[in-house]
PDB file of C-alpha atoms in Angstrom:
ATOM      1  CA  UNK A   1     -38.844 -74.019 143.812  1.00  0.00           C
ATOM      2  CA  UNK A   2     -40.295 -73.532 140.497  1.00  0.00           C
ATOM      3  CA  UNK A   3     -37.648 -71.325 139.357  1.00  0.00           C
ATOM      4  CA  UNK A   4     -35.539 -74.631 139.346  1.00  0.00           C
ATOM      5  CA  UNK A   5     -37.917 -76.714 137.242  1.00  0.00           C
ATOM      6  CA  UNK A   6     -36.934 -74.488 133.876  1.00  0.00           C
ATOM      7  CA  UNK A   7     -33.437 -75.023 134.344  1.00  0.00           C
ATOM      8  CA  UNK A   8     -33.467 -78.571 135.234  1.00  0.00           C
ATOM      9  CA  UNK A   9     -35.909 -79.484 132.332  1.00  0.00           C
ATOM     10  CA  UNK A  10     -33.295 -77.512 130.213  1.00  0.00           C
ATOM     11  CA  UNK A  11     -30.301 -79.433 132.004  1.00  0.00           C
ATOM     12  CA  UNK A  12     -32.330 -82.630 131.176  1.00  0.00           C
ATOM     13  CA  UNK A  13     -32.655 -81.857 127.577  1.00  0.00           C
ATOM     14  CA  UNK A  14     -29.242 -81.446 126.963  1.00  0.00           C
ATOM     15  CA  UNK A  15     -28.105 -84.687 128.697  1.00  0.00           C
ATOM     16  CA  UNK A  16     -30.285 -86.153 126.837  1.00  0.00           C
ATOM     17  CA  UNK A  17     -29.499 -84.473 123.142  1.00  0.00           C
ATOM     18  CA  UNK A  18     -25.903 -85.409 123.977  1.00  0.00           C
ATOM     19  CA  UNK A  19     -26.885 -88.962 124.460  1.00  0.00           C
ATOM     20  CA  UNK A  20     -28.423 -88.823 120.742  1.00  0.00           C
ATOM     21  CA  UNK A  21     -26.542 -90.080 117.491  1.00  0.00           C
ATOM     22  CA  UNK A  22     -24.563 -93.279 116.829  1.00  0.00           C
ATOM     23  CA  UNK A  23     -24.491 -95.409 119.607  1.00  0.00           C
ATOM     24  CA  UNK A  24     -20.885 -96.624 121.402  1.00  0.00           C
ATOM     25  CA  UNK A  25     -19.179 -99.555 119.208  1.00  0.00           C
ATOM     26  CA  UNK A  26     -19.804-102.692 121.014  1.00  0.00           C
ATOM     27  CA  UNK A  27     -16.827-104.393 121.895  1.00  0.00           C
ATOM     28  CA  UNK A  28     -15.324-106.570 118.520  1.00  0.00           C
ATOM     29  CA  UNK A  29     -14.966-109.696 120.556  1.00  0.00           C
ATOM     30  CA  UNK A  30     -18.378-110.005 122.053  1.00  0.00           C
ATOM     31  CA  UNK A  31     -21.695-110.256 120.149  1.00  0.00           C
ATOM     32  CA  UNK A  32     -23.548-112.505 123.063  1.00  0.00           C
ATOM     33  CA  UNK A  33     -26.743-112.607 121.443  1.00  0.00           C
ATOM     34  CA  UNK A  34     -26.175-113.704 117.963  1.00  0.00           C
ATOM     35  CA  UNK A  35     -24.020-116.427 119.468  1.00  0.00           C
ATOM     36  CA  UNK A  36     -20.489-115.200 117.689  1.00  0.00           C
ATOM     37  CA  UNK A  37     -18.067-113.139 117.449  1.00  0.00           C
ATOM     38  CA  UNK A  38     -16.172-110.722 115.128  1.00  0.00           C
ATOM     39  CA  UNK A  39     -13.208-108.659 115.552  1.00  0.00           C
ATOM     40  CA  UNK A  40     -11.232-106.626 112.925  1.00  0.00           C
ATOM     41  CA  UNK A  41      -7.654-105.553 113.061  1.00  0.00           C
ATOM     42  CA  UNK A  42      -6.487-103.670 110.509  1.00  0.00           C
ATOM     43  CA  UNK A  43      -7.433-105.193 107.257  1.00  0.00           C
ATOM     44  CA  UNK A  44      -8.168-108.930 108.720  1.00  0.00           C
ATOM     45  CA  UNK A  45     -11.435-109.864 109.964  1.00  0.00           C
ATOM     46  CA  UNK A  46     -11.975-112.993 112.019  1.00  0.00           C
ATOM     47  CA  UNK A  47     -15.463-114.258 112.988  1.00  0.00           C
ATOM     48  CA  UNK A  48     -16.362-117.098 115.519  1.00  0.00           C
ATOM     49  CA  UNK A  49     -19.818-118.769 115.000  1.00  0.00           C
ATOM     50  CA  UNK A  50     -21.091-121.966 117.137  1.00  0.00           C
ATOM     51  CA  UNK A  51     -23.787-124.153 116.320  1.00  0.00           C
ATOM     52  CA  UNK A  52     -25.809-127.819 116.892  1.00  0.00           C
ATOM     53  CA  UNK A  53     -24.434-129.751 114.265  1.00  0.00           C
ATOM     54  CA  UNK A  54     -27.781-131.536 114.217  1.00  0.00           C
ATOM     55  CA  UNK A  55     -28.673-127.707 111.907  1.00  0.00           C
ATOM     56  CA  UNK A  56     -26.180-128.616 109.655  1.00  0.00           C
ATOM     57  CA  UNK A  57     -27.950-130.362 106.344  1.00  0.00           C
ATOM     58  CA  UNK A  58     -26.766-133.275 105.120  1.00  0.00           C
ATOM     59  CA  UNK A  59     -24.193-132.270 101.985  1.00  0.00           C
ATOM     60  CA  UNK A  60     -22.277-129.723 104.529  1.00  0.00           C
ATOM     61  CA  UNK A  61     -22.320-132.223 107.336  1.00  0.00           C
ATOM     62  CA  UNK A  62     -20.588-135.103 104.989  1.00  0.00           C
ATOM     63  CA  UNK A  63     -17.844-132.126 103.834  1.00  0.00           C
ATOM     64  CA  UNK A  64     -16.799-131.361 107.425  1.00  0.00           C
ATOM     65  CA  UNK A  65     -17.071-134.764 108.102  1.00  0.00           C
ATOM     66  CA  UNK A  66     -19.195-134.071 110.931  1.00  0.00           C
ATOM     67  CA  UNK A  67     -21.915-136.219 112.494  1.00  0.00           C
ATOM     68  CA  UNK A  68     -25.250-134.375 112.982  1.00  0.00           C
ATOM     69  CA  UNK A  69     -26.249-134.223 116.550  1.00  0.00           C
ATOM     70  CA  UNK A  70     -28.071-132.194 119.426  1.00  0.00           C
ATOM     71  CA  UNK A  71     -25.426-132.970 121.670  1.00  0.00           C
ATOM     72  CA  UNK A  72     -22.502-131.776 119.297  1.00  0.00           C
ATOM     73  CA  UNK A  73     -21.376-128.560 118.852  1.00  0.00           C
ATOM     74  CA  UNK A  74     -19.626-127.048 115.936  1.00  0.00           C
ATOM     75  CA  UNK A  75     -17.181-124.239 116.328  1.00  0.00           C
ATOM     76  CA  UNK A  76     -16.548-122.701 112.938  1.00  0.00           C
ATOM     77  CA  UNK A  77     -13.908-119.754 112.724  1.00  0.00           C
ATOM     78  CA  UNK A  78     -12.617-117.577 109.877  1.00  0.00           C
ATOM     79  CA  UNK A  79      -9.992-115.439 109.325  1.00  0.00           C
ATOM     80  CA  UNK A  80     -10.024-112.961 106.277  1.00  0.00           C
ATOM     81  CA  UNK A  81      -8.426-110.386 104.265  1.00  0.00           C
ATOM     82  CA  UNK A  82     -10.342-108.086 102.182  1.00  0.00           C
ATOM     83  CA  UNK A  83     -14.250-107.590 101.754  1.00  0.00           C
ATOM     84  CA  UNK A  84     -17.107-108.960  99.998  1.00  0.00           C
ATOM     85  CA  UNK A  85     -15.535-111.313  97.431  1.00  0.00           C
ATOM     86  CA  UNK A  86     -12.438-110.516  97.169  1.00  0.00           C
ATOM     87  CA  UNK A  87     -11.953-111.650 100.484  1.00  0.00           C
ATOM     88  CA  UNK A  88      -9.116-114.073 100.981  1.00  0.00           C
ATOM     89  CA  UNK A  89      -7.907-116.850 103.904  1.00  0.00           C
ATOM     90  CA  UNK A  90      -4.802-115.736 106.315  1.00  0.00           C
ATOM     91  CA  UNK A  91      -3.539-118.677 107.350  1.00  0.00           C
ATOM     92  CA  UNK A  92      -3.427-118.732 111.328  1.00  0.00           C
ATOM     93  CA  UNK A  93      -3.056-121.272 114.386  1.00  0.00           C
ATOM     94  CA  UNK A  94      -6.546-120.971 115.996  1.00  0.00           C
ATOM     95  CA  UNK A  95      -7.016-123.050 119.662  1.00  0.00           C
ATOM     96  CA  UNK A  96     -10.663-123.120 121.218  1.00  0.00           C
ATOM     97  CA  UNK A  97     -12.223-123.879 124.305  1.00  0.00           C
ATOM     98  CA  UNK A  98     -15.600-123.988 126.089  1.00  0.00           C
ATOM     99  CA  UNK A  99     -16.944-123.649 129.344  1.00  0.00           C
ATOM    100  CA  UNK A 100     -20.364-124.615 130.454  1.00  0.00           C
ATOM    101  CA  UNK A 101     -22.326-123.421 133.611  1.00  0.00           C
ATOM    102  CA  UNK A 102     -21.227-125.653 136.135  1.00  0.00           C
ATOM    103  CA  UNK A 103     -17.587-124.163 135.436  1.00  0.00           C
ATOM    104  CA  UNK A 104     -16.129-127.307 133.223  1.00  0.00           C
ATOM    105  CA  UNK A 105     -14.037-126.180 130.743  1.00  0.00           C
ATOM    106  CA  UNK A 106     -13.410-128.621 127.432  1.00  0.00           C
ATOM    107  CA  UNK A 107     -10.520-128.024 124.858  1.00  0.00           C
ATOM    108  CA  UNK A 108     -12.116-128.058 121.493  1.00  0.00           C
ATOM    109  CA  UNK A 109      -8.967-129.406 118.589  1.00  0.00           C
ATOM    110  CA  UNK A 110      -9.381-127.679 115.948  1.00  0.00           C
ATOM    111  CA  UNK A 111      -8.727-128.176 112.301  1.00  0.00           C
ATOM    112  CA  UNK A 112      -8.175-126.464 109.093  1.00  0.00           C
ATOM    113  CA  UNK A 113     -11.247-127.068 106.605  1.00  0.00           C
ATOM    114  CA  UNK A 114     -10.558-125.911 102.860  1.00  0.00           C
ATOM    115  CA  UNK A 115     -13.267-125.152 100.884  1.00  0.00           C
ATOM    116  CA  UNK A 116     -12.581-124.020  97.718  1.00  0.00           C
ATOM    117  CA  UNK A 117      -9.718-121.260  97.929  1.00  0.00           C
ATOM    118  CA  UNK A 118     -10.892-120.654 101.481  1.00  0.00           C
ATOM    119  CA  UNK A 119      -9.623-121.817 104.254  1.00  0.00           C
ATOM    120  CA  UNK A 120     -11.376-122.199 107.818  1.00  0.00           C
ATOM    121  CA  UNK A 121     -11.253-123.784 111.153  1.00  0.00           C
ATOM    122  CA  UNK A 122     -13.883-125.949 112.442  1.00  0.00           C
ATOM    123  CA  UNK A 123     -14.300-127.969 115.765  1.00  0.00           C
ATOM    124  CA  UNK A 124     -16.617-130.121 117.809  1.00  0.00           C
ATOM    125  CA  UNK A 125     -17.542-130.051 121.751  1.00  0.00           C
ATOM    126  CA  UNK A 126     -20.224-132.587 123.224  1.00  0.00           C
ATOM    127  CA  UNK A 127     -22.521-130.737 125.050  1.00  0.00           C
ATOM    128  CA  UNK A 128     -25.179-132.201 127.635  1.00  0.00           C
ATOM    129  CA  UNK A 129     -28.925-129.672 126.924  1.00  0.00           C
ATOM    130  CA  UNK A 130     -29.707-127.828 127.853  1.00  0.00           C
ATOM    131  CA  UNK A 131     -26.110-125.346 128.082  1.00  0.00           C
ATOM    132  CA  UNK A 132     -25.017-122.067 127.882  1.00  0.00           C
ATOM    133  CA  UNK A 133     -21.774-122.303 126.675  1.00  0.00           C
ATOM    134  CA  UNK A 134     -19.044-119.586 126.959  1.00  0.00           C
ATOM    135  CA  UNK A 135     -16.145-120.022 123.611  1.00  0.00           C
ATOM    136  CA  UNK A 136     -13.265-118.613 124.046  1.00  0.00           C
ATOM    137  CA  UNK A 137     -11.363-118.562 120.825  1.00  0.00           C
ATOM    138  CA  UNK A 138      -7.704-117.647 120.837  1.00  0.00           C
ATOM    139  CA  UNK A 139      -6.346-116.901 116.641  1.00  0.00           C
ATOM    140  CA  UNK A 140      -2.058-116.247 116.227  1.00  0.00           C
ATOM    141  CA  UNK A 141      -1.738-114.920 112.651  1.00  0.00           C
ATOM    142  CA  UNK A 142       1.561-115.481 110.749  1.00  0.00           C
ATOM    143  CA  UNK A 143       2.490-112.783 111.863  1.00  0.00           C
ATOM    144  CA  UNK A 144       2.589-112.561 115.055  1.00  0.00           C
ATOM    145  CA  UNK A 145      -0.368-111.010 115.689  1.00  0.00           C
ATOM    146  CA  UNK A 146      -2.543-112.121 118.177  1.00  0.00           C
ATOM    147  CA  UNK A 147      -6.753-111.934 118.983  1.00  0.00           C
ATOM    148  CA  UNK A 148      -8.748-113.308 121.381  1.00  0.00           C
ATOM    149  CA  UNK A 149     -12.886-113.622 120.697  1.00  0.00           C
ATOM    150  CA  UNK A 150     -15.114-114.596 123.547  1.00  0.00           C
ATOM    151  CA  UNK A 151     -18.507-115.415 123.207  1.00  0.00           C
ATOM    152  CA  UNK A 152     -21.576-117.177 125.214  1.00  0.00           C
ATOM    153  CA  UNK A 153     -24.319-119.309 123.037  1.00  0.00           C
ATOM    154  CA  UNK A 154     -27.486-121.424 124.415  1.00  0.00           C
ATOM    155  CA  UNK A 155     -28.489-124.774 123.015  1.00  0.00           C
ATOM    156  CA  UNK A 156     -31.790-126.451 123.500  1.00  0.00           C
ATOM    157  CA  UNK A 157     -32.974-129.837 122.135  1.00  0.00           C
ATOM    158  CA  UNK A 158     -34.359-129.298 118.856  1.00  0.00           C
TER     159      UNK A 158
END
């Protein structure tokens, strides 16, 4: 039996040296643990983000015209062209929804917010708390072309 041993360590090491380098890409329309999303298609990037609007401070709060609250969610997508700042807006038609634990699933409307020469999407979903909340965030480009971003995010009282 020892004979084995030597070749199994040596079987072992190379499993293991071929498990080395970059790790696998997660997938672009899942990033659970941040609580958002990103996925890139050619040249466009579109990112997902949801949080409490009760975070929100005061000055962006009043320029989304959102109330601050535990209880309200904001869902805040962007779609862009380029990198850094020379990124611009692609116009799309984004449509949101959310799903809690106990399976209800809310339609969140969603409107264009301009902010400067950029141009995002933002929405609100009431919420009871604590909820773990799975977005699903469907984005049709001018184009034609067509991305789905899904993503799970926990809120607590704060």
């Amino acid at each position: 039996m020892k004979p084995l041993l030597p070749g199994t360590c040596l079987i072992a090491a190379l499993m293991l040296t071929a498990c080395g380098g970059s790790p696998p890409p997660a997938p672009a329309a899942i990033a659970a643990d941040s609580g958002e999303a990103m996925a890139t298609i050619g040249d466009v990037t579109i990112r997902a983000s949801a949080l409490q609007t009760s975070s929100l401070n005061e000055a962006i709060a009043r320029r989304y015209d959102i109330a601050r609250d535990d209880r309200t969610v904001m869902l805040l997508v962007a779609v862009r062209k380029g990198q850094g700042t020379a990124e611009t807006s692609v116009p799309a038609r984004v449509t949101a929804s959310a799903t809690g634990l106990t399976g209800g699933r809310r339609d969140i409307p969603m409107r264009e917010q301009r902010t400067g020469e950029l141009l995002d999407y933002v929405g609100t979903v009431d919420t009871t708390l604590p909820e773990t909340l799975r977005f699903e965030v469907d984005v049709v480009r001018e184009d034609g072309a067509r991305s789905t971003l899904r993503f799970n995010r926990e809120f607590f009282a704060r």
